[in-house]
Structures are given as C-alpha cells and as structure tokens.
C-alpha cells in the first residue's frame, strides 16, 4: 500500500552519502532538493554546502537543484554554488525530473535524486524512474503544510523500516 512512497535508500544526511561509490557504480547526475536536505528551510548556502558541490564536481558529477520554491529562493541559494537549477518544479510531477536530466545530459539509469520529503521528492523520483535517497530533515522548523505531511511520513516510514527489518 505504501510501497510507492518507500525510498530506495534512507540515510541520515546528504553529507553522509558515499558519492565516490555512486560514481564508481556509474552514476553521473545528482538531483537535489534544497530546503531541509542541504540547509535549514530558507537558509543560504553555507560553507558545508559549497564544499560538498566542489567535491562533487571534482569527482565528476553534474548536479541540478530541483525545487518547488520560487526562483528568488533557488537562485539565491545557488549564488555561492553555481549549479543548474529548476525552480517551481511541481514535485512530485515528473516533468521537473525529466527537464533536470536533460540539462545534465543524463538519463534514468545514471541519475539519483536526494531529498528529505517522501510525498514530493521521493514519490516524484520514483514516478520518474530515478533512483532516490531520502535523508532526514536538517532542522525541525518547517512550513505548516510540511509539518502536517511529516505526521503522515512517520506512518509510511514505520512500514518501510518494518519491511527493511530496521525497526
């Protein structure tokens, strides 16, 4: 029943992912949510985020931010990072994921999406046929509509952990 929302992987942080391993496995494109995936909601790109994307470029990855936020938010975050981005992506609609892969020159087989929300980020990536990694939200402060979704996510994650044997 909830399987369409189950992530392919569930990790503590986008900063804990073994990106070198993913590159060795043949992945070349990384799509990222921004708020509560890379920085607290509404925060600018910090030193840790800047260093992560410098590292990803050194490894050989191409990256794109895929956000439901408006252009002002996404562009201001990206000022210090300098990657491709798509604002107002309407996740979980598939179109933004497909446009991001076109920008990067990647496809479903060599692209991964990383985000913190099941019902937008992960569900959209699954619908687009992209491997996905769910990460825990960086900060508890969120907009009210996201807070409400987090209650439902807890139910889905309970069944995910039960199936994975990690309860």
GROMACS .gro file of C-alpha atoms in nm:
model
  167
    1UNK     CA    1   0.000   0.000   0.000
    2UNK     CA    2   0.276   0.247   0.093
    3UNK     CA    3   0.548   0.099  -0.130
    4UNK     CA    4   0.517   0.374  -0.391
    5UNK     CA    5   0.650   0.612  -0.123
    6UNK     CA    6   0.934   0.390   0.003
    7UNK     CA    7   1.278   0.536  -0.070
    8UNK     CA    8   1.545   0.328  -0.238
    9UNK     CA    9   1.774   0.428   0.047
   10UNK     CA   10   1.723   0.616   0.373
   11UNK     CA   11   2.025   0.792   0.525
   12UNK     CA   12   2.091   1.047   0.796
   13UNK     CA   13   2.220   1.325   0.573
   14UNK     CA   14   2.307   1.427   0.218
   15UNK     CA   15   2.651   1.497   0.361
   16UNK     CA   16   2.697   1.131   0.465
   17UNK     CA   17   2.642   0.978   0.120
   18UNK     CA   18   2.936   0.791  -0.032
   19UNK     CA   19   2.945   0.986  -0.358
   20UNK     CA   20   3.268   0.823  -0.475
   21UNK     CA   21   3.095   0.485  -0.457
   22UNK     CA   22   2.798   0.614  -0.655
   23UNK     CA   23   3.034   0.744  -0.923
   24UNK     CA   24   3.210   0.406  -0.941
   25UNK     CA   25   2.866   0.247  -0.983
   26UNK     CA   26   2.813   0.458  -1.296
   27UNK     CA   27   2.600   0.744  -1.167
   28UNK     CA   28   2.680   1.082  -1.325
   29UNK     CA   29   2.387   1.309  -1.242
   30UNK     CA   30   2.268   1.420  -0.898
   31UNK     CA   31   1.939   1.599  -0.842
   32UNK     CA   32   1.894   1.768  -0.505
   33UNK     CA   33   1.615   1.924  -0.311
   34UNK     CA   34   1.743   2.228  -0.116
   35UNK     CA   35   1.543   2.313   0.196
   36UNK     CA   36   1.600   2.074   0.484
   37UNK     CA   37   1.804   1.850   0.254
   38UNK     CA   38   2.115   2.067   0.222
   39UNK     CA   39   2.041   2.359   0.457
   40UNK     CA   40   1.767   2.452   0.706
   41UNK     CA   41   1.450   2.583   0.545
   42UNK     CA   42   1.514   2.922   0.382
   43UNK     CA   43   1.883   2.936   0.476
   44UNK     CA   44   2.152   3.044   0.230
   45UNK     CA   45   2.416   2.803   0.104
   46UNK     CA   46   2.665   2.756   0.385
   47UNK     CA   47   3.031   2.651   0.379
   48UNK     CA   48   2.940   2.284   0.408
   49UNK     CA   49   2.709   2.301   0.104
   50UNK     CA   50   2.965   2.492  -0.104
   51UNK     CA   51   3.236   2.238  -0.017
   52UNK     CA   52   3.005   1.946  -0.100
   53UNK     CA   53   2.942   2.072  -0.452
   54UNK     CA   54   3.309   2.149  -0.508
   55UNK     CA   55   3.380   1.788  -0.410
   56UNK     CA   56   3.106   1.654  -0.638
   57UNK     CA   57   3.248   1.846  -0.935
   58UNK     CA   58   3.598   1.709  -0.860
   59UNK     CA   59   3.456   1.355  -0.856
   60UNK     CA   60   3.296   1.419  -1.195
   61UNK     CA   61   2.928   1.464  -1.111
   62UNK     CA   62   2.690   1.707  -1.275
   63UNK     CA   63   2.427   1.841  -1.033
   64UNK     CA   64   2.095   2.018  -1.052
   65UNK     CA   65   1.871   2.161  -0.780
   66UNK     CA   66   1.508   2.062  -0.824
   67UNK     CA   67   1.288   2.273  -0.601
   68UNK     CA   68   0.922   2.359  -0.559
   69UNK     CA   69   1.034   2.703  -0.436
   70UNK     CA   70   1.018   3.014  -0.649
   71UNK     CA   71   1.315   3.145  -0.847
   72UNK     CA   72   1.423   3.400  -0.584
   73UNK     CA   73   1.481   3.134  -0.322
   74UNK     CA   74   1.651   2.884  -0.550
   75UNK     CA   75   1.869   3.140  -0.730
   76UNK     CA   76   1.985   3.298  -0.404
   77UNK     CA   77   2.079   2.957  -0.262
   78UNK     CA   78   2.264   2.873  -0.582
   79UNK     CA   79   2.463   3.200  -0.592
   80UNK     CA   80   2.755   3.050  -0.397
   81UNK     CA   81   2.727   2.704  -0.553
   82UNK     CA   82   2.686   2.763  -0.926
   83UNK     CA   83   2.494   2.457  -1.040
   84UNK     CA   84   2.197   2.415  -1.272
   85UNK     CA   85   1.854   2.452  -1.113
   86UNK     CA   86   1.484   2.421  -1.178
   87UNK     CA   87   1.252   2.626  -0.962
   88UNK     CA   88   0.877   2.578  -0.924
   89UNK     CA   89   0.927   2.213  -1.024
   90UNK     CA   90   0.582   2.095  -0.911
   91UNK     CA   91   0.724   1.781  -0.748
   92UNK     CA   92   0.600   1.506  -0.746
   93UNK     CA   93   0.516   1.575  -1.112
   94UNK     CA   94   0.764   1.400  -1.340
   95UNK     CA   95   0.836   1.693  -1.573
   96UNK     CA   96   1.091   1.866  -1.349
   97UNK     CA   97   1.292   1.548  -1.305
   98UNK     CA   98   1.295   1.494  -1.682
   99UNK     CA   99   1.399   1.855  -1.751
  100UNK     CA  100   1.679   1.826  -1.494
  101UNK     CA  101   1.816   1.514  -1.663
  102UNK     CA  102   1.804   1.694  -1.999
  103UNK     CA  103   2.002   1.985  -1.851
  104UNK     CA  104   2.263   1.746  -1.714
  105UNK     CA  105   2.277   1.518  -2.017
  106UNK     CA  106   2.192   1.217  -1.802
  107UNK     CA  107   1.910   0.964  -1.800
  108UNK     CA  108   1.713   0.746  -1.558
  109UNK     CA  109   1.990   0.487  -1.543
  110UNK     CA  110   2.265   0.721  -1.422
  111UNK     CA  111   2.080   0.984  -1.218
  112UNK     CA  112   1.996   0.990  -0.847
  113UNK     CA  113   1.761   1.221  -0.659
  114UNK     CA  114   1.834   1.323  -0.298
  115UNK     CA  115   1.566   1.484  -0.083
  116UNK     CA  116   1.400   1.496   0.258
  117UNK     CA  117   1.029   1.454   0.178
  118UNK     CA  118   0.852   1.132   0.086
  119UNK     CA  119   0.540   1.272  -0.080
  120UNK     CA  120   0.714   1.519  -0.309
  121UNK     CA  121   1.083   1.433  -0.351
  122UNK     CA  122   1.085   1.054  -0.328
  123UNK     CA  123   0.744   0.986  -0.479
  124UNK     CA  124   0.829   1.211  -0.774
  125UNK     CA  125   1.167   1.044  -0.829
  126UNK     CA  126   1.004   0.701  -0.818
  127UNK     CA  127   0.740   0.813  -1.068
  128UNK     CA  128   1.020   0.941  -1.293
  129UNK     CA  129   1.204   0.608  -1.264
  130UNK     CA  130   1.505   0.758  -1.086
  131UNK     CA  131   1.699   0.600  -0.800
  132UNK     CA  132   1.640   0.805  -0.488
  133UNK     CA  133   1.782   0.865  -0.143
  134UNK     CA  134   1.571   1.000   0.141
  135UNK     CA  135   1.763   1.196   0.403
  136UNK     CA  136   1.647   1.309   0.742
  137UNK     CA  137   1.542   1.675   0.761
  138UNK     CA  138   1.823   1.901   0.878
  139UNK     CA  139   1.610   2.120   1.104
  140UNK     CA  140   1.268   2.080   1.272
  141UNK     CA  141   1.149   2.432   1.175
  142UNK     CA  142   0.929   2.395   0.867
  143UNK     CA  143   0.627   2.549   0.699
  144UNK     CA  144   0.293   2.432   0.838
  145UNK     CA  145   0.196   2.228   0.530
  146UNK     CA  146   0.522   2.034   0.558
  147UNK     CA  147   0.475   1.979   0.933
  148UNK     CA  148   0.138   1.818   0.860
  149UNK     CA  149   0.289   1.591   0.593
  150UNK     CA  150   0.560   1.482   0.838
  151UNK     CA  151   0.294   1.310   1.050
  152UNK     CA  152   0.188   1.101   0.752
  153UNK     CA  153   0.551   1.035   0.660
  154UNK     CA  154   0.606   0.881   1.004
  155UNK     CA  155   0.341   0.621   0.925
  156UNK     CA  156   0.494   0.536   0.588
  157UNK     CA  157   0.845   0.521   0.737
  158UNK     CA  158   0.721   0.284   1.007
  159UNK     CA  159   0.614   0.036   0.738
  160UNK     CA  160   0.930   0.098   0.537
  161UNK     CA  161   1.150   0.021   0.839
  162UNK     CA  162   0.940  -0.282   0.921
  163UNK     CA  163   0.987  -0.418   0.568
  164UNK     CA  164   1.360  -0.336   0.574
  165UNK     CA  165   1.394  -0.508   0.913
  166UNK     CA  166   1.531  -0.196   1.080
  167UNK     CA  167   1.258  -0.146   1.341
   0.00000   0.00000   0.00000
